[in-house]
Amino acid sequence: MSKTLTKIKKNIKKNITEDIECFKWHSSVVLEGEVDKWEDVILAGRLAANKGYKGVVNKIKVKGLNIPKIKRPLVKDNSLENRFVDILIIGGGVIGCSIARELSKWDCSVLLVEKEEDLAMHTSSRNDGMIHPGLVPKPGTKKAYFNVKGNKLYSKVTKELDISFKRIGSLILLDKNYLKVTWPLIKRRAKLNKVKGVKLLPKKELIRKEPNISKGVVGAIYIPSTGVLSPYEMTLAYGENAVDNGVKISLNTIVKSIDKIKDKIVSVKTNRGKVYPKLVINAAGVYADYIAEMAKDKFFTIHPRKGEIVLLDKKRGAFIESVLANLDLSIKNSKTKGGGLVKTIEGNILVGPNAYEQPFKEDYITNKESVDKMLNSHLSIIPKLSKSDVITYFAGTRAATYEEDFIVERSEYVKNLVYAAGIQSPGLASAPAIAKEIEKISIDILKKQMNLKMKIDWNPKRKKAPKLNSLTLEERNKLVKERSEYGDIICRCEEISKGEIIDALNSKIPASSIDAIKRRTRAGMGRCQGGFCMPLITKIIKEENKTHMTNITKKGKSSFILVEETKCSNKEGEN
Amino acid sequence: MKIKAYYDVVIIGAGPAGMAAGISCYDNKASTLIVEREERIGGILKQCIHDGFGVIEFKEKLTGPEYSERYIKIIKDKNIPIITKTFVLNVEKKGNFKLTLINPKEGIFNIETKALILANGCRERTQKQIFIHGSRPSGIFTAGTAQYFVNILGYLPCKRCVILGSGDIGLIMARRLTLEGANVIGVYEAKKHPSGLIRNISQCLNDYEIPIILSHTITKIIGDDRVKAVEISEVNEDMEPILGTEKIIECDGVILSVGLIPENEIAESLNIDIDKRTKGPIIDQNFMTSENGIFSCGNALHVNDLVDYVSESGRYAGLSAARYINDNYERKFISVEKSLKDFAYIVPQYIDIKSIKDKVIFYFRSMDIKENVKIYIKCGENIIFHKKYRYLRPPEMERIEINLDKELIKGEKSIEFIMMEG
């Protein structure tokens, strides 16, 4: 046993138990055994991480803990059978979709598969939409590199893809004890990570910026490049632009197994047939390690770190202008992000996210204790806010590796496999830069096998469907005159018209569920949470898609809204 | 109908409050327009197909649609201007009030009005507003949404459900779903007493042997795609779940009836004072809010227990708005004082002593269940009203009508409601 391995084993023995096996496999360290609690699994992984191995493959089990299998689509058909493609992207989150879009520049066939009924159903719709400035990641990490680069790229890409994006800036709030010690540290970090424009704001200036802030704050560190956008809108925009440029997206498609000959993938089996790709890109989020394992290349482990987020009523939106975070929550420890208050692009205030380790990758249950704790600590930043302003809350999981850094590279052992994995926070902020890097890696590999040119007719631009409440009254009126459905308000809280809902149903990546419409239009996202508009939207889906009311789901699979017709129903407006 | 650029009074909402307000404005010679966002007028009554409406107004028991039909008929007979499918985007005060509206036919257009009546009803509290945690599957409906699916669209939203909260719509839906063949496992109420009317407990639950379980709440929703089960816990005096009392109940639906909140986005955008208790505007006896020329009535003002009172408030708001058009208005307020421990709320919150003409109507709810109490209304040293109540229950709104003597009230800063035992 090598010296490092012995040291890892000793450390695990000291802190947890001696029953853990440690051995080297490829360039990684593998841990095996059984412990009593999940915290020990995490601790063992951390003790083995960044000790000279490429990654930690943590196979330690918890006694009696049953981790549910990956959730699968219900569809089964042959729509992809015998499909030969140049590039197969696995995963339709912001990473997979941004990669698809960058690769769509090239004259090659690209197929993206996503196991859910829509894009951005997991982490990409379950985050705070913040485009981080890149101050928090440790200098020299991939996180730091891609974050700062990605942040810059957003100015251009949001314009090209017609996405609302605002650099609202963030403020790290300081109380008396921290003021003096912190500033030099942050100044140094900003310089190392190349984050521009960071400055110290004295109380007076802070209050001018954020007049509603609690009195205890004595100053703040201001980072101007922090931005906000809608993460699912961004993902869909990338996806739509990719589709416009020839990328095929297959939803409800899960990878079931990967066939290799020697060190190359030859085929990928899905629930919709076998695909033969020249190159595979693993952008499978929390399941990236699961895909890696199928290719017998698992050199890292994703441990899903949960985060909960609370949204407040738009009525209270005017209380803040930027991103506000307490110091101890944002800078001390990059592993446990504590969030703060974010003024979202839509004008709500978002509270969170918090962060805690738990074993389930697709478990989006929210917990009263942790949400209450988060509200109690963050709402006090703005004394005018209260718990009665809450309109909704939800959870997501971060695709964290034990190394706590991104994996953006070609596989060491499988020649035609590329990884965009371990993309946790600040993954959204880094996405445009990661996509460009993966594009470069992939094209380099493919160029050795085929003649590859850039498309001459590649269109970097995408036009979003009109969002009527963001237009001027004149523009809005013009649209209603052209199409009266734009004048028929369905969602009263967010002022969304029937026309916008129909647009979502007919978009390039068509919405087919209530939640998919919600992500595209915001219908149902307001204070009544769809109480009034949900039945109306169900009816619009029925009419537009010529389906039955009982077939309509909240979010695909068997999430049906309705059970059956009533005994003596008199179907209004139905024939 | 040609929409004019100016009306004396514009009424937002064509439910029971708005319709009554429109008729009374019209009868009092004001040029009137009713604006309704839905395709059909009648408000929530359209989906309330059970009976019990109109006992006070018409001295008979009607269904919701029958009740609203009576008002619709008057509006049609009198040809009172009404535009449907029209949504108010913005209200601005520019001397008069300038409304920006949108509908599919006209696009975006403006209307000016001297008086505005907010009669846009209320909305239901959601699962998130009462902080239920767990997963986010389909199958969770507010009672009103479930009612819309069943009664308007003709679909059953669940086959085996739990009802959380004992508000009246929840009770009505317990019966309705049972009649449609669903199994209603029980109505769970976090409070120690039901929130709905006694008659609904008896007619909707007892008659169908649906149990009501008090001091219990849902602490967790279980299920990924569709609700599979809920975790129910007993709650303590502070309504906090008691650890160790959790019980899992399998179900495919959760119906929430956990309270109604007046819809006051327009009022708030105009910085009108809102009562923290009613969540509706603070008004005087003429139903005028803190902003001259803006009136509020019906469930937008405070959540009523009976539609008959909703119509009554609409009628008075309409009459007052019509008077406001002609009078040179200047108000002088005295406040209506009360103990916040005894009274959940009293509406109106102020009396405008300059405009006291006829009777003054008060609506109030007690904070808790009270037996054998007396309500006094004091003006200075004088008791101007007293009444004995065998019972006061928070679900039941009480109405008091008094004649206020202008001379008597002169020089006073307030009148006071007092609740006394015995």
Short mmCIF file of C-alpha atoms in Angstrom, two decimals, chain B residues 186-403:
data_model
loop_
_atom_site.label_atom_id
_atom_site.label_comp_id
_atom_site.label_asym_id
_atom_site.label_seq_id
_atom_site.Cartn_x
_atom_site.Cartn_y
_atom_site.Cartn_z
CA GLY B 186 -61.51 13.05 7.02
CA VAL B 187 -61.32 16.77 7.59
CA TYR B 188 -58.27 17.73 9.65
CA GLU B 189 -58.27 21.04 11.46
CA ALA B 190 -55.29 22.46 13.34
CA LYS B 191 -57.44 24.64 15.56
CA LYS B 192 -59.45 23.35 18.48
CA HIS B 193 -62.70 24.36 16.82
CA PRO B 194 -64.02 24.09 13.28
CA SER B 195 -63.56 27.16 11.07
CA GLY B 196 -66.73 26.65 9.08
CA LEU B 197 -70.37 27.32 9.86
CA ILE B 198 -72.17 24.87 12.15
CA ARG B 199 -74.78 24.21 9.49
CA ASN B 200 -72.05 23.06 7.11
CA ILE B 201 -70.50 20.74 9.70
CA SER B 202 -73.89 19.14 10.16
CA GLN B 203 -75.04 19.02 6.53
CA CYS B 204 -71.73 18.29 4.82
CA LEU B 205 -69.87 16.12 7.30
CA ASN B 206 -72.22 14.58 9.86
CA ASP B 207 -74.85 13.63 7.29
CA TYR B 208 -72.22 11.76 5.31
CA GLU B 209 -70.33 10.35 8.27
CA ILE B 210 -67.16 12.19 7.34
CA PRO B 211 -65.08 12.62 10.49
CA ILE B 212 -63.62 15.96 11.54
CA ILE B 213 -60.38 15.62 13.45
CA LEU B 214 -59.50 18.72 15.46
CA SER B 215 -56.04 19.83 16.64
CA HIS B 216 -54.37 17.91 13.81
CA THR B 217 -52.51 19.08 10.76
CA ILE B 218 -50.60 17.75 7.77
CA THR B 219 -46.89 17.81 8.54
CA LYS B 220 -45.62 16.21 5.36
CA ILE B 221 -46.72 15.52 1.80
CA ILE B 222 -45.49 12.19 0.43
CA GLY B 223 -45.31 11.10 -3.22
CA ASP B 224 -43.26 12.01 -6.28
CA ASP B 225 -45.64 12.25 -9.21
CA ARG B 226 -49.02 12.14 -7.55
CA VAL B 227 -49.72 12.39 -3.80
CA LYS B 228 -49.37 8.96 -2.24
CA ALA B 229 -49.87 9.77 1.39
CA VAL B 230 -49.75 12.51 3.98
CA GLU B 231 -48.23 12.58 7.40
CA ILE B 232 -50.67 13.89 9.98
CA SER B 233 -49.60 15.13 13.39
CA GLU B 234 -51.41 16.34 16.43
CA VAL B 235 -50.71 19.96 17.30
CA ASN B 236 -50.35 21.64 20.67
CA GLU B 237 -51.93 24.85 21.96
CA ASP B 238 -49.56 26.94 19.84
CA MET B 239 -50.47 24.88 16.79
CA GLU B 240 -47.01 23.33 16.72
CA PRO B 241 -46.90 19.64 15.75
CA ILE B 242 -46.31 17.28 18.68
CA LEU B 243 -43.40 14.93 17.99
CA GLY B 244 -44.28 11.27 18.13
CA THR B 245 -47.89 11.74 17.06
CA GLU B 246 -47.17 11.32 13.34
CA LYS B 247 -49.48 9.05 11.41
CA ILE B 248 -49.29 8.20 7.71
CA ILE B 249 -52.55 8.27 5.77
CA GLU B 250 -52.60 6.97 2.22
CA CYS B 251 -54.48 9.17 -0.22
CA ASP B 252 -54.38 10.43 -3.81
CA GLY B 253 -55.45 13.96 -3.06
CA VAL B 254 -55.25 16.76 -0.52
CA ILE B 255 -57.88 19.47 -0.47
CA LEU B 256 -56.96 22.65 1.38
CA SER B 257 -59.45 24.91 3.01
CA VAL B 258 -57.19 26.99 5.18
CA GLY B 259 -58.54 30.47 4.80
CA LEU B 260 -59.33 33.20 2.37
CA ILE B 261 -57.49 36.46 1.82
CA PRO B 262 -59.02 39.57 0.22
CA GLU B 263 -57.40 40.35 -3.12
CA ASN B 264 -56.03 43.79 -2.64
CA GLU B 265 -53.27 44.23 -5.15
CA ILE B 266 -55.01 47.27 -6.68
CA ALA B 267 -55.69 48.82 -3.29
CA GLU B 268 -52.07 48.29 -2.29
CA SER B 269 -50.77 49.78 -5.51
CA LEU B 270 -52.69 52.94 -4.60
CA ASN B 271 -51.24 52.93 -1.06
CA ILE B 272 -54.63 52.52 0.52
CA ASP B 273 -54.49 51.68 4.24
CA ILE B 274 -55.03 47.98 4.86
CA ASP B 275 -56.40 46.46 8.06
CA LYS B 276 -53.95 43.83 9.31
CA ARG B 277 -56.76 41.72 10.65
CA THR B 278 -59.19 41.74 7.70
CA LYS B 279 -56.40 42.05 5.11
CA GLY B 280 -58.81 44.38 3.33
CA PRO B 281 -58.90 48.18 3.12
CA ILE B 282 -59.76 50.26 6.15
CA ILE B 283 -63.08 51.95 5.44
CA ASP B 284 -65.61 54.36 6.85
CA GLN B 285 -69.35 53.65 7.18
CA ASN B 286 -69.81 54.55 3.50
CA PHE B 287 -67.38 51.80 2.49
CA MET B 288 -64.94 54.47 1.33
CA THR B 289 -61.28 53.61 1.88
CA SER B 290 -58.52 55.92 3.07
CA GLU B 291 -58.40 57.29 -0.47
CA ASN B 292 -61.26 59.63 -1.38
CA GLY B 293 -63.32 58.11 -4.17
CA ILE B 294 -62.21 54.52 -3.71
CA PHE B 295 -64.67 52.11 -2.17
CA SER B 296 -64.37 48.51 -1.14
CA CYS B 297 -67.03 45.86 -0.57
CA GLY B 298 -67.71 42.16 -0.45
CA ASN B 299 -64.91 39.68 0.16
CA ALA B 300 -62.32 42.15 -1.10
CA LEU B 301 -63.12 44.16 2.02
CA HIS B 302 -63.27 41.31 4.53
CA VAL B 303 -64.17 37.67 4.14
CA ASN B 304 -67.91 37.31 4.75
CA ASP B 305 -69.69 34.18 5.90
CA LEU B 306 -72.85 34.71 3.85
CA VAL B 307 -73.26 36.03 0.34
CA ASP B 308 -76.25 38.05 1.50
CA TYR B 309 -73.91 40.36 3.43
CA VAL B 310 -71.63 40.59 0.44
CA SER B 311 -74.51 41.90 -1.64
CA GLU B 312 -75.55 44.27 1.13
CA SER B 313 -72.06 45.76 1.33
CA GLY B 314 -72.01 46.13 -2.45
CA ARG B 315 -75.32 47.91 -2.37
CA TYR B 316 -74.10 50.41 0.23
CA ALA B 317 -70.80 50.95 -1.52
CA GLY B 318 -72.69 51.62 -4.76
CA LEU B 319 -75.04 54.09 -3.09
CA SER B 320 -72.14 55.89 -1.41
CA ALA B 321 -70.16 56.07 -4.64
CA ALA B 322 -73.14 57.59 -6.44
CA ARG B 323 -73.49 60.16 -3.68
CA TYR B 324 -69.78 60.89 -3.76
CA ILE B 325 -70.04 61.89 -7.43
CA ASN B 326 -72.42 64.72 -6.59
CA ASP B 327 -71.22 65.89 -3.22
CA ASN B 328 -68.31 68.08 -2.50
CA TYR B 329 -66.61 65.63 -0.30
CA GLU B 330 -64.66 66.32 2.80
CA ARG B 331 -64.36 63.74 5.52
CA LYS B 332 -63.81 63.95 9.24
CA PHE B 333 -63.09 60.71 10.99
CA ILE B 334 -63.61 59.28 14.40
CA SER B 335 -62.28 55.81 14.98
CA VAL B 336 -64.10 52.65 15.97
CA GLU B 337 -62.18 51.33 18.96
CA LYS B 338 -62.17 47.75 20.17
CA SER B 339 -60.18 45.27 22.17
CA LEU B 340 -58.10 43.20 19.79
CA LYS B 341 -58.36 40.35 22.28
CA ASP B 342 -62.13 40.20 22.07
CA PHE B 343 -62.75 41.15 18.46
CA ALA B 344 -61.08 39.56 15.43
CA TYR B 345 -62.16 42.65 13.54
CA ILE B 346 -64.83 45.28 13.12
CA VAL B 347 -65.73 46.89 9.81
CA PRO B 348 -65.96 49.86 9.29
CA GLN B 349 -62.89 50.94 11.19
CA TYR B 350 -63.80 54.67 11.03
CA ILE B 351 -66.90 56.82 11.03
CA ASP B 352 -66.98 59.91 8.85
CA ILE B 353 -69.02 62.20 11.02
CA LYS B 354 -69.62 64.72 8.25
CA SER B 355 -71.57 62.31 6.14
CA ILE B 356 -73.68 60.56 8.74
CA LYS B 357 -77.08 60.32 7.12
CA ASP B 358 -78.80 57.08 7.79
CA LYS B 359 -78.12 53.84 9.51
CA VAL B 360 -74.61 52.60 10.08
CA ILE B 361 -73.89 48.91 9.64
CA PHE B 362 -71.08 47.15 11.45
CA TYR B 363 -69.80 43.69 10.66
CA PHE B 364 -67.64 41.96 13.21
CA ARG B 365 -66.26 38.62 14.30
CA SER B 366 -65.25 37.61 17.79
CA MET B 367 -61.75 36.40 18.41
CA ASP B 368 -62.81 33.23 20.24
CA ILE B 369 -65.93 31.29 20.95
CA LYS B 370 -67.88 33.24 23.56
CA GLU B 371 -70.96 32.25 25.52
CA ASN B 372 -73.41 34.69 27.05
CA VAL B 373 -71.74 37.96 26.26
CA LYS B 374 -73.01 41.47 25.82
CA ILE B 375 -71.80 43.84 23.15
CA TYR B 376 -71.96 47.52 24.00
CA ILE B 377 -71.22 50.42 21.73
CA LYS B 378 -70.11 53.44 23.67
CA CYS B 379 -69.91 56.99 22.44
CA GLY B 380 -68.22 59.09 25.09
CA GLU B 381 -70.15 58.36 28.26
CA ASN B 382 -73.26 57.18 26.43
CA ILE B 383 -74.07 53.62 25.56
CA ILE B 384 -75.69 53.87 22.16
CA PHE B 385 -76.24 50.18 21.56
CA HIS B 386 -76.24 46.95 23.49
CA LYS B 387 -77.17 43.41 22.64
CA LYS B 388 -76.92 40.08 24.36
CA TYR B 389 -75.46 37.15 22.48
CA ARG B 390 -76.04 33.55 23.53
CA TYR B 391 -73.04 32.56 21.41
CA LEU B 392 -70.37 34.34 19.43
CA ARG B 393 -68.29 32.11 17.17
CA PRO B 394 -65.41 33.28 14.95
CA PRO B 395 -66.77 31.45 11.86
CA GLU B 396 -69.99 33.42 12.11
CA MET B 397 -69.87 37.05 11.20
CA GLU B 398 -72.18 39.31 13.17
CA ARG B 399 -74.00 42.33 11.86
CA ILE B 400 -75.16 45.32 13.87
CA GLU B 401 -77.22 48.16 12.51
CA ILE B 402 -77.53 51.38 14.49
CA ASN B 403 -78.72 54.92 14.07
#
